[in-house]
PDB file of C-alpha atoms in Angstrom:
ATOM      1  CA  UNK A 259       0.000   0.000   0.000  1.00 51.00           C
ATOM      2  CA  UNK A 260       1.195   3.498  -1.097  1.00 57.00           C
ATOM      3  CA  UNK A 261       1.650   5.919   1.419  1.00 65.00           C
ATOM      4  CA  UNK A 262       0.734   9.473   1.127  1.00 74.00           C
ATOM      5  CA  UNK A 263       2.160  12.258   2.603  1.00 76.00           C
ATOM      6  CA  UNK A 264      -0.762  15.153   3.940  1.00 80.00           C
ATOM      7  CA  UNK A 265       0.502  18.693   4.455  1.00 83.00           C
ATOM      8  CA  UNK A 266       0.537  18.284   7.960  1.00 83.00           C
ATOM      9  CA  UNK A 267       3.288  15.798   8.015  1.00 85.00           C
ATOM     10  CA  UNK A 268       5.369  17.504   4.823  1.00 87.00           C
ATOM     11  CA  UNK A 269       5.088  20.585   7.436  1.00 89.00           C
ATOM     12  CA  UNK A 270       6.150  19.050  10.648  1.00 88.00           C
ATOM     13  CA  UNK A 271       9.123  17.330   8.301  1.00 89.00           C
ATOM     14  CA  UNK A 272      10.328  20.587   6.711  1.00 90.00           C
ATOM     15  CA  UNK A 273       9.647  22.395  10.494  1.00 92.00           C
ATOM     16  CA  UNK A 274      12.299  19.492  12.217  1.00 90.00           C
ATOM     17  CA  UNK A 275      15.072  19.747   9.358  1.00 89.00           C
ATOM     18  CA  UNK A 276      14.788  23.329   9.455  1.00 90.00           C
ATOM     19  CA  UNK A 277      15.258  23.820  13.013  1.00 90.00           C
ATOM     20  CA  UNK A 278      18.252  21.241  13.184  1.00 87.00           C
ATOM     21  CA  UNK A 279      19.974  22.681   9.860  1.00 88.00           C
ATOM     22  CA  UNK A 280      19.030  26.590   9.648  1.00 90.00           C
ATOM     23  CA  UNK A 281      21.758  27.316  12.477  1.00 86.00           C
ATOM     24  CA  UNK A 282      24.479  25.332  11.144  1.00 86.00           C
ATOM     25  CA  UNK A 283      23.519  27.283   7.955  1.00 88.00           C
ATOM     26  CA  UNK A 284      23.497  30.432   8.638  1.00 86.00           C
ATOM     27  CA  UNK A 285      26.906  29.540  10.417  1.00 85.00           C
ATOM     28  CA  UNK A 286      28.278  28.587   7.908  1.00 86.00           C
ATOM     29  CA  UNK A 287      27.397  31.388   5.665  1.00 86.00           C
ATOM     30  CA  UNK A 288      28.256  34.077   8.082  1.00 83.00           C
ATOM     31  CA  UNK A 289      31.850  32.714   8.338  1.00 85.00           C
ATOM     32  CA  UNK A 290      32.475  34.517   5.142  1.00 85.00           C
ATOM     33  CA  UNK A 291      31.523  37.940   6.156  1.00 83.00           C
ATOM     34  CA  UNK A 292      33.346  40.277   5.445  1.00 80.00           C
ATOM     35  CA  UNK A 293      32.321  42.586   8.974  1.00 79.00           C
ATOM     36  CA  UNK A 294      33.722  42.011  12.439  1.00 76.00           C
ATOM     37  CA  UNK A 295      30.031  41.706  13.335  1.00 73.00           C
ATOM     38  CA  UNK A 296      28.381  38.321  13.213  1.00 70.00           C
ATOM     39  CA  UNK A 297      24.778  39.524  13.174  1.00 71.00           C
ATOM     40  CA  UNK A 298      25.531  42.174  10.316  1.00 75.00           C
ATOM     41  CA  UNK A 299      26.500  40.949   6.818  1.00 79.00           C
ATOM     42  CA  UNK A 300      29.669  43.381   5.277  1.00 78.00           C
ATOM     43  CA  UNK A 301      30.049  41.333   1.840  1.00 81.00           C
ATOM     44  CA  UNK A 302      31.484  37.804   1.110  1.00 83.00           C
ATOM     45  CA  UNK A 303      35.227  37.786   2.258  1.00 82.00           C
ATOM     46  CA  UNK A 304      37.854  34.902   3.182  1.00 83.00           C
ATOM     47  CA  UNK A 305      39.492  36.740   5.560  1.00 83.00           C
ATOM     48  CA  UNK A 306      38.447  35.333   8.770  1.00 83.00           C
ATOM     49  CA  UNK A 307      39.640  32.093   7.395  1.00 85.00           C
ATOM     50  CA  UNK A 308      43.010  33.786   7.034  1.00 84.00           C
ATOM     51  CA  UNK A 309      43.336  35.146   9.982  1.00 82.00           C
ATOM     52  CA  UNK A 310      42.817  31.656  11.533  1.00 82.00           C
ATOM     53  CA  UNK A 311      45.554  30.156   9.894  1.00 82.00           C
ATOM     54  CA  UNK A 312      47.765  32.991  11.593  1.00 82.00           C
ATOM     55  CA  UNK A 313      45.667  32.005  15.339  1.00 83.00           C
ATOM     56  CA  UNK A 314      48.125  30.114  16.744  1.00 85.00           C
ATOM     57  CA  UNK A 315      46.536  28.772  19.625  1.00 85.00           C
ATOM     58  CA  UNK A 316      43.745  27.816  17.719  1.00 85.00           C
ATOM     59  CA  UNK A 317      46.096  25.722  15.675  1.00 85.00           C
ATOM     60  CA  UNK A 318      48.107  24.295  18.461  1.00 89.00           C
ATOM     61  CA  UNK A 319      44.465  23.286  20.157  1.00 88.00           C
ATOM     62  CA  UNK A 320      43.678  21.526  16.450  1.00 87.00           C
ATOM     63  CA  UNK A 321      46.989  19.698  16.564  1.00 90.00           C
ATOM     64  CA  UNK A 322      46.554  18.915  20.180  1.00 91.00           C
ATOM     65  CA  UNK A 323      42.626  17.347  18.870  1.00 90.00           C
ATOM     66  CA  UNK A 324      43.757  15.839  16.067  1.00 90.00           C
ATOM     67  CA  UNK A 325      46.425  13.772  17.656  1.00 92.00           C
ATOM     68  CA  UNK A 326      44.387  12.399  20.297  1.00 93.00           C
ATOM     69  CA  UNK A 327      41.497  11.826  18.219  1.00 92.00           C
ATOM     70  CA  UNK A 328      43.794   9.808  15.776  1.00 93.00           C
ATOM     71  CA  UNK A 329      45.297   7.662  18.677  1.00 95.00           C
ATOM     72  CA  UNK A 330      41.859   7.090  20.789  1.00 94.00           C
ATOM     73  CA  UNK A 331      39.971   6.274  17.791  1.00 94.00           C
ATOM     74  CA  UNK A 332      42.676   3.422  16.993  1.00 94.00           C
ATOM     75  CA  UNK A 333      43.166   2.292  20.789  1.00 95.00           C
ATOM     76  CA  UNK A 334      39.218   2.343  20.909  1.00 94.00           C
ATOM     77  CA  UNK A 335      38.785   0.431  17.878  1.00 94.00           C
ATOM     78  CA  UNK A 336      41.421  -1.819  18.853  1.00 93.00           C
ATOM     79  CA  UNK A 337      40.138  -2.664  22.184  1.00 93.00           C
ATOM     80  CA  UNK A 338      36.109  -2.298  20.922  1.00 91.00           C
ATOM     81  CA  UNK A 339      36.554  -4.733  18.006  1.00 91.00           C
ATOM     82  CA  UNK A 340      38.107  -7.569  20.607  1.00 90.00           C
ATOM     83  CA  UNK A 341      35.236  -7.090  22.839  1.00 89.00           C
ATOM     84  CA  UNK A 342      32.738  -7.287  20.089  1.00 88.00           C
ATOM     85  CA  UNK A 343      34.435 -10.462  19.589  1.00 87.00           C
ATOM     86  CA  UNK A 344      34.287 -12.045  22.772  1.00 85.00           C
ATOM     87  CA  UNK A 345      30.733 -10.962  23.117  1.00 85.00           C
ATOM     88  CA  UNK A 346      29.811 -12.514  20.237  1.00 83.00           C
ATOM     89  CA  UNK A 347      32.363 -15.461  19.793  1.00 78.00           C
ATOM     90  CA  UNK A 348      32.403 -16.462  22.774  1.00 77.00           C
ATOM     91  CA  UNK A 349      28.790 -16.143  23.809  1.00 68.00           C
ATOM     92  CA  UNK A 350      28.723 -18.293  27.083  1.00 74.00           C
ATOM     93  CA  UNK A 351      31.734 -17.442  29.855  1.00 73.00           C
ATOM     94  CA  UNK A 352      31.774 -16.388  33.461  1.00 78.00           C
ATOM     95  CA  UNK A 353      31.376 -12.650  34.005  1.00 76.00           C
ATOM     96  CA  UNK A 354      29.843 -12.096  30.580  1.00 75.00           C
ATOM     97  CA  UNK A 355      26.760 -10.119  31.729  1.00 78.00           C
ATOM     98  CA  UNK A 356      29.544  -8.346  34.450  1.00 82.00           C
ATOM     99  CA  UNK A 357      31.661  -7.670  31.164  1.00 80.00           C
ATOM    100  CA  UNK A 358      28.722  -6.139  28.653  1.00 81.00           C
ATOM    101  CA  UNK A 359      27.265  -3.865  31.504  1.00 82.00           C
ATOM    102  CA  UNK A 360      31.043  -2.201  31.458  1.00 83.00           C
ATOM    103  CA  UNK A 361      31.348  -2.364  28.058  1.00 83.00           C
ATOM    104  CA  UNK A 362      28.462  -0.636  27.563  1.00 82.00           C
ATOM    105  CA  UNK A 363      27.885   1.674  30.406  1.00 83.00           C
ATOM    106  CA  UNK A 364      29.610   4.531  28.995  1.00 84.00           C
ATOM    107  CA  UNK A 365      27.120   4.655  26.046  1.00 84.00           C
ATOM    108  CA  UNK A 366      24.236   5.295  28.511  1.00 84.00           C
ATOM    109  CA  UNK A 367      26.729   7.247  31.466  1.00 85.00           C
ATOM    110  CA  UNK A 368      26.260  11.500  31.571  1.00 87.00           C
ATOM    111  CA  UNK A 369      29.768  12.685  30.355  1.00 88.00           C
ATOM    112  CA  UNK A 370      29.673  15.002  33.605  1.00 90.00           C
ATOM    113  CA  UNK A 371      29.855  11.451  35.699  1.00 90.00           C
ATOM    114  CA  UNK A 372      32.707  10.102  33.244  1.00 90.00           C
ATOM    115  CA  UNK A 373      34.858  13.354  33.462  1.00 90.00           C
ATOM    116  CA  UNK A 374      34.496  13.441  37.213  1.00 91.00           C
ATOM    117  CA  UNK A 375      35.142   9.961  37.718  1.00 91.00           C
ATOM    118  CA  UNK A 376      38.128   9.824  35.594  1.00 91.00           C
ATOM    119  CA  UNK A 377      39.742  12.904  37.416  1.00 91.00           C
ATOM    120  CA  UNK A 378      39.406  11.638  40.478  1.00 92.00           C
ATOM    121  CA  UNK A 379      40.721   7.958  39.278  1.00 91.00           C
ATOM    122  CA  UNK A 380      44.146  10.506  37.878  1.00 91.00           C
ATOM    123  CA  UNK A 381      44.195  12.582  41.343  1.00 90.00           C
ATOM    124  CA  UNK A 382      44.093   8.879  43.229  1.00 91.00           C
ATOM    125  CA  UNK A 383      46.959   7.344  41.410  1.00 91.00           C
ATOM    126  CA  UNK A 384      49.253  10.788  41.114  1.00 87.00           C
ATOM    127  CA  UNK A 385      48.821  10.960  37.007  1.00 87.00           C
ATOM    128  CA  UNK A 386      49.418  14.426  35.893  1.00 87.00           C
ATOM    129  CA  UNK A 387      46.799  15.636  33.552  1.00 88.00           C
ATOM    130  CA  UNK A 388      47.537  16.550  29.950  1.00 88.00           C
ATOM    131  CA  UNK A 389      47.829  14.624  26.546  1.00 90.00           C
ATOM    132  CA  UNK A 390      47.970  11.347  27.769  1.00 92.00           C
ATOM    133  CA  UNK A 391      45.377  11.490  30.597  1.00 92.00           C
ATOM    134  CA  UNK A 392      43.253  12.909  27.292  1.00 93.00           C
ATOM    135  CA  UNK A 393      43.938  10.350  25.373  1.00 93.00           C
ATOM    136  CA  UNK A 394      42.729   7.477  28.031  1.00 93.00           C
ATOM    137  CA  UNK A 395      39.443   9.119  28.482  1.00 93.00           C
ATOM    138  CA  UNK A 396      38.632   9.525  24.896  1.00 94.00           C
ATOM    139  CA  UNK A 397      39.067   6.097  24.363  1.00 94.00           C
ATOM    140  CA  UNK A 398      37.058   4.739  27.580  1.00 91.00           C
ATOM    141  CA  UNK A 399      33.559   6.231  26.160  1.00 90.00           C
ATOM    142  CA  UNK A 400      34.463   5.569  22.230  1.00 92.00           C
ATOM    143  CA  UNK A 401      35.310   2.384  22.824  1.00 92.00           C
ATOM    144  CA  UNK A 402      31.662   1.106  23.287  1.00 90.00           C
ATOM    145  CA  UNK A 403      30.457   2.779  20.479  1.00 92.00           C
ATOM    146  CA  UNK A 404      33.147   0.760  18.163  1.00 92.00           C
ATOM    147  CA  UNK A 405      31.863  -2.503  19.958  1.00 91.00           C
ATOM    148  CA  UNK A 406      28.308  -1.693  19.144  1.00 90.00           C
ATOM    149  CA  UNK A 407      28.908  -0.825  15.266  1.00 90.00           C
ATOM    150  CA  UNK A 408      31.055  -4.335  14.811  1.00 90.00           C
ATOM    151  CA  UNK A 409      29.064  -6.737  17.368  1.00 88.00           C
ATOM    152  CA  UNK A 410      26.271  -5.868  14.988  1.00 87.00           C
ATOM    153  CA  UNK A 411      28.312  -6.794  12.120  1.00 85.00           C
ATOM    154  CA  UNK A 412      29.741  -9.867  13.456  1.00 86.00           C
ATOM    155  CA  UNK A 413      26.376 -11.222  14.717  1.00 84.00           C
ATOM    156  CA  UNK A 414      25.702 -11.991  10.794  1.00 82.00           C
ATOM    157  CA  UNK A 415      28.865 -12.997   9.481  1.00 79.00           C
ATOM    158  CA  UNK A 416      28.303 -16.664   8.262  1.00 76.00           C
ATOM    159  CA  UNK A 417      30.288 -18.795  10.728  1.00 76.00           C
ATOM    160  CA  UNK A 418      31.286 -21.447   8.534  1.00 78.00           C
ATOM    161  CA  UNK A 419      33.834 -20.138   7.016  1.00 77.00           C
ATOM    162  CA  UNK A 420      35.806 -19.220  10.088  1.00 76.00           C
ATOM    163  CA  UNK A 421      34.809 -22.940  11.286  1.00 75.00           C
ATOM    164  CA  UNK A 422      35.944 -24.567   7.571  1.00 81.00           C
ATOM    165  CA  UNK A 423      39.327 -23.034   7.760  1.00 77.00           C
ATOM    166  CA  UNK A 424      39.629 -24.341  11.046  1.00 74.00           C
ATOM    167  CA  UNK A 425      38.789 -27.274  10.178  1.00 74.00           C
ATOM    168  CA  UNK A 426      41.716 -27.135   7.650  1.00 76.00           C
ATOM    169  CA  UNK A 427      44.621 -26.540  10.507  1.00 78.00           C
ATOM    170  CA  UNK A 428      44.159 -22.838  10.278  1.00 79.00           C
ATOM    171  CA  UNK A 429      44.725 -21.189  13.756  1.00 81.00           C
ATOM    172  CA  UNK A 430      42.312 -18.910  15.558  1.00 77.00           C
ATOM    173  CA  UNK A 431      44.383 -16.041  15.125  1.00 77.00           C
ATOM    174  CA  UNK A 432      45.149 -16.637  11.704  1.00 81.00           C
ATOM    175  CA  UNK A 433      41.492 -17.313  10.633  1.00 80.00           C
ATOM    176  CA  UNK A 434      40.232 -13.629  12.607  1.00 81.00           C
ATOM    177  CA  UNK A 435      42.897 -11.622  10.163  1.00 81.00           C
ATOM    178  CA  UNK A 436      42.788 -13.851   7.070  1.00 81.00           C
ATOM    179  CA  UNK A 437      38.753 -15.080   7.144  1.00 80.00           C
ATOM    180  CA  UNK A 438      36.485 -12.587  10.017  1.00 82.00           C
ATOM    181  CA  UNK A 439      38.557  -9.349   9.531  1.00 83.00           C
ATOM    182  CA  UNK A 440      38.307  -8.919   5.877  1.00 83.00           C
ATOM    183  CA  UNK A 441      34.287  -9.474   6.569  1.00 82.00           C
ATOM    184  CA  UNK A 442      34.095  -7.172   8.948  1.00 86.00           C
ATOM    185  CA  UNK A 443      36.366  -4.568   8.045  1.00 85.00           C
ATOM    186  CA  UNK A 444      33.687  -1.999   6.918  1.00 81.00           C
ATOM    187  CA  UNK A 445      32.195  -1.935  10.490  1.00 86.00           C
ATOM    188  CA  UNK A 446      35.612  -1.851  11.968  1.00 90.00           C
ATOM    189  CA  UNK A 447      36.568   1.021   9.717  1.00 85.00           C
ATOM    190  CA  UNK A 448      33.045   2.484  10.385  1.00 83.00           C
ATOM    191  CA  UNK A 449      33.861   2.418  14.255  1.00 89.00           C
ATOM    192  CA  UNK A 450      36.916   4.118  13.522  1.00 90.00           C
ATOM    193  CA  UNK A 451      34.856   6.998  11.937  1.00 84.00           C
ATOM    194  CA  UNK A 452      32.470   7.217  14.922  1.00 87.00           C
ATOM    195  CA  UNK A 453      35.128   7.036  17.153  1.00 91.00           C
ATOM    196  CA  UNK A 454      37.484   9.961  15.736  1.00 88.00           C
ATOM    197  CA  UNK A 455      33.949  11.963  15.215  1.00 84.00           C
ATOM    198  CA  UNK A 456      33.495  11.520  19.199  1.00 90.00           C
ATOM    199  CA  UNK A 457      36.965  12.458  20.377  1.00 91.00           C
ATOM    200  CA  UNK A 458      37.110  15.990  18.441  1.00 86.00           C
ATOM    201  CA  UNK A 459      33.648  16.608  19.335  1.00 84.00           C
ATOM    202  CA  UNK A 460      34.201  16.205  22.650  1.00 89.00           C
ATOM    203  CA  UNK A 461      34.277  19.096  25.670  1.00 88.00           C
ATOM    204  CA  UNK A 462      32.831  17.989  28.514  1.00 90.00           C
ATOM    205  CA  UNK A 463      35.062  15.037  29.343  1.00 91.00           C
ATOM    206  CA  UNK A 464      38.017  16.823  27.810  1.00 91.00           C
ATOM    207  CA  UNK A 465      37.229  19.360  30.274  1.00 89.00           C
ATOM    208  CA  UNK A 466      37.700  17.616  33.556  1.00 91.00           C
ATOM    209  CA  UNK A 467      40.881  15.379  32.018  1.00 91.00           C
ATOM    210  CA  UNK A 468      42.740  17.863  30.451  1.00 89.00           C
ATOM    211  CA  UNK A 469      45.737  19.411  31.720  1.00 83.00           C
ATOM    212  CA  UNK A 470      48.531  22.167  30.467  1.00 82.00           C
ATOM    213  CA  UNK A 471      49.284  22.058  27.154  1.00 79.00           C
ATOM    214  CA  UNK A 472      46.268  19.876  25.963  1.00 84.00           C
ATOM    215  CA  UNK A 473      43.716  22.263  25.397  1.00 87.00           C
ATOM    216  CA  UNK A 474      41.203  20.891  22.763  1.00 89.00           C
ATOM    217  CA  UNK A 475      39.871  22.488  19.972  1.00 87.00           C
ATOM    218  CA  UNK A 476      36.279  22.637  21.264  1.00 87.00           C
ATOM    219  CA  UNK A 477      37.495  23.781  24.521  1.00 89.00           C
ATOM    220  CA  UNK A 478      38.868  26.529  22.834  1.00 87.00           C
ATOM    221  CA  UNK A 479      36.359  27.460  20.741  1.00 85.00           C
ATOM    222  CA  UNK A 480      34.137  27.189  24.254  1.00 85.00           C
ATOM    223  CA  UNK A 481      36.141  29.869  26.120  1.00 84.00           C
ATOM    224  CA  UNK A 482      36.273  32.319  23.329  1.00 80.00           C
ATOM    225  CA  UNK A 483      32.637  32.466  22.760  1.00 79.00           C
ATOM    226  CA  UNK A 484      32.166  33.209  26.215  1.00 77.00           C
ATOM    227  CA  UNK A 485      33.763  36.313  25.292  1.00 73.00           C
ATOM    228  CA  UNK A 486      31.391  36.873  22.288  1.00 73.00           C
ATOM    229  CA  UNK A 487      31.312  34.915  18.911  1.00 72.00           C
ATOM    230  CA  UNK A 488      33.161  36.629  16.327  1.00 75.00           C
ATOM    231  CA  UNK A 489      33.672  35.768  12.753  1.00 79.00           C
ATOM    232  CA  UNK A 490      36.530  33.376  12.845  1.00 80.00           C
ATOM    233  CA  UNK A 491      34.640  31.352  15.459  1.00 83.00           C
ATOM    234  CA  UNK A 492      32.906  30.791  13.068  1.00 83.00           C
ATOM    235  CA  UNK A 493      35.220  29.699  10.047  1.00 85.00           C
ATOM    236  CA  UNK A 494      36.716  27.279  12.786  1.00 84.00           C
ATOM    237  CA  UNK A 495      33.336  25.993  13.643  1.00 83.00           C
ATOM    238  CA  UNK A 496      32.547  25.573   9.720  1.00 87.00           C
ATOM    239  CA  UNK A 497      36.173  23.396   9.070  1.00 84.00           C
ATOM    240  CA  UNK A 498      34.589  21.107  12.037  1.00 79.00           C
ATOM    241  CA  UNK A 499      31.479  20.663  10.316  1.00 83.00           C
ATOM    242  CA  UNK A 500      33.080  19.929   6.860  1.00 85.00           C
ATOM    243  CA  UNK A 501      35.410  17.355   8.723  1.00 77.00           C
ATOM    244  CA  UNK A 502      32.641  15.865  10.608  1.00 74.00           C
ATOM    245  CA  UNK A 503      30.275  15.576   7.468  1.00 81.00           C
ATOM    246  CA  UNK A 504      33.060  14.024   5.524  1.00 82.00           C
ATOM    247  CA  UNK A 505      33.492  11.588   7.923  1.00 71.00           C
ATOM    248  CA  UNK A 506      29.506  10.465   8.365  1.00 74.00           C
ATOM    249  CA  UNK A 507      29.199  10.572   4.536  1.00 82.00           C
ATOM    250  CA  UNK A 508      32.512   7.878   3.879  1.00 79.00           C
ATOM    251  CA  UNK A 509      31.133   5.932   7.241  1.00 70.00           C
ATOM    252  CA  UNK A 510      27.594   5.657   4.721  1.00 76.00           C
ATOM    253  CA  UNK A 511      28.762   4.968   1.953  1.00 82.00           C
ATOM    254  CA  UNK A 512      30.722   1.683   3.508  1.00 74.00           C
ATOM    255  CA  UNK A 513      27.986   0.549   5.430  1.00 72.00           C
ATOM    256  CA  UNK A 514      25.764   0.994   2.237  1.00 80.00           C
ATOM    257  CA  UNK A 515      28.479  -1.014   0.173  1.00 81.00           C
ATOM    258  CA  UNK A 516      28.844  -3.738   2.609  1.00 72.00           C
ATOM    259  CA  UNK A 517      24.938  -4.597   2.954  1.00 78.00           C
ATOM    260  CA  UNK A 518      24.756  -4.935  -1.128  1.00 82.00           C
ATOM    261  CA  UNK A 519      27.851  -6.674  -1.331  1.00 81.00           C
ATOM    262  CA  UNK A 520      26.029  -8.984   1.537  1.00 75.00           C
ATOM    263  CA  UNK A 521      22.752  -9.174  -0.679  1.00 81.00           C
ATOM    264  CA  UNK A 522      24.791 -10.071  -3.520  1.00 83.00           C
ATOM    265  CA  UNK A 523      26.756 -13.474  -2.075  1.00 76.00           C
ATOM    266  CA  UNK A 524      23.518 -14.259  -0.565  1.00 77.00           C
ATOM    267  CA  UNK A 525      21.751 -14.323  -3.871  1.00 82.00           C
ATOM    268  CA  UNK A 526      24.300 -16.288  -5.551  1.00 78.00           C
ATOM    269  CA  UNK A 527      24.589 -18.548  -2.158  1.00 73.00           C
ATOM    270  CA  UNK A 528      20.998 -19.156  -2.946  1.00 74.00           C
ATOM    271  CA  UNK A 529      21.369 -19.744  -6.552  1.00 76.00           C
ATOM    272  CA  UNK A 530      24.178 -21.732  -6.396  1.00 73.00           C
ATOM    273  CA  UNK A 531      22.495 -24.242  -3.342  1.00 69.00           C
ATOM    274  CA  UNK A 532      19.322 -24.562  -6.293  1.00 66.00           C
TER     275      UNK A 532
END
């Protein structure tokens, strides 16, 4: 049966995108004024986009984010992908319900909870804050993001396979790189994407874990519009959202690959078993 959109529902639908979207928008647009004033447009100029390149503590804060978004995402992915894997491989062992709840309690945990708790875990054991204390907590709430995307991907990867080229003297290890992770590697690689996108969005964890000289780009960006929002806030705000986009849109389009690639061997599974 054909559904039919009334007025009512093409309304609400245009009211929600515009609400999420106008902002961002007229962001973005006003990042190429050419007046010091945000709320007054002078012409289209470039200039606040120069004058970033010359800011540079807001480039030292993008280094300091893009490093430990880099390294977290890997660790997390790392360390998410294994515990997919023993969630899903290894369905039945002591302390599995013990080991999910942590896995996932940092997907339903307030970030204000996480950033305390980590401090005070750092202040217990004498670790100074900075890059490295950064780094940890970034990966302790990506990490069960990455399990989610790739325990959903492993849940329908065809077992047999794994289980004939064991069956052929292949070792575990051997058949997870050579037979599971080529399967897989879209969600894995997906993860990845989810997990960098986390770590340089991040403030409020960043906030209670940081430390001198690890100030984050959104932390940045947070105590200068305190001060007021200028132009160049906003060019640095529009590079994040052209990063972040990027990075949803190549996360898409592998997920979308890897479900017709699935469709396809499933088909010719089918024809071939007829």
């Amino acid at each position: 049966m054909k559904t039919r959109w009334s007025a009512f529902n093409i309304a609400c639908v245009f009211l929600g995108f515009a609400f999420l979207y106008v902002p961002i928008i007229i962001l973005v647009i006003y990042s190429f004024n050419a007046s010091r004033l945000v709320t007054v447009w002078g012409g289209f100029s470039t200039e606040w986009y120069t004058a970033l390149w010359h800011n540079t503590q807001m480039l030292e804060a993008a280094w300091v984010t893009i490093r430990v978004g880099l390294l977290s995402a890997t660790i997390a992915t790392v360390l998410g992908t294994l515990a997919a894997l023993a969630l899903v491989r290894f369905a039945r062992f002591r302390g599995r319900l013990l080991f999910s709840g942590f896995v996932y309690a940092p997907l339903v945990m307030p970030e204000v909870i996480t950033g305390l708790s980590l401090l005070l875990l750092f202040v217990a054991i004498g670790f100074d804050r900075g890059f490295w204390t950064l780094t940890i907590a970034h990966v302790t709430f990506t990490m069960c993001f990455v399990a989610v995307v790739v325990q959903s991907r492993l849940v329908t990867v065809d077992r047999s396979l794994e289980e004939a080229a064991q069956d052929l003297g292949c070792p575990p290890w051997k058949t997870f790189f050579l037979i599971t992770l080529p399967v897989i590697w879209t969600a894995v690689a997906s993860g990845w994407m989810l997990a960098l996108t986390l770590s340089i969005d991040d403030l409020v964890i960043s906030s209670f874990t940081t430390g001198p000289g690890a100030t984050t780009l959104p932390m940045r960006i947070y105590s200068q519009v305190r001060l007021g929002v200028t132009p160049e806030i906003n060019a640095i705000c529009t590079i994040l959202i052209a990063i972040v986009s990027v990075g949803v849109i190549i996360s898409g389009i592998l997920t979308k690959r890897q479900l017709v690639r699935r469709e396809r061997d499933e088909r010719m599974a089918a024809a071939a078993s007829n």
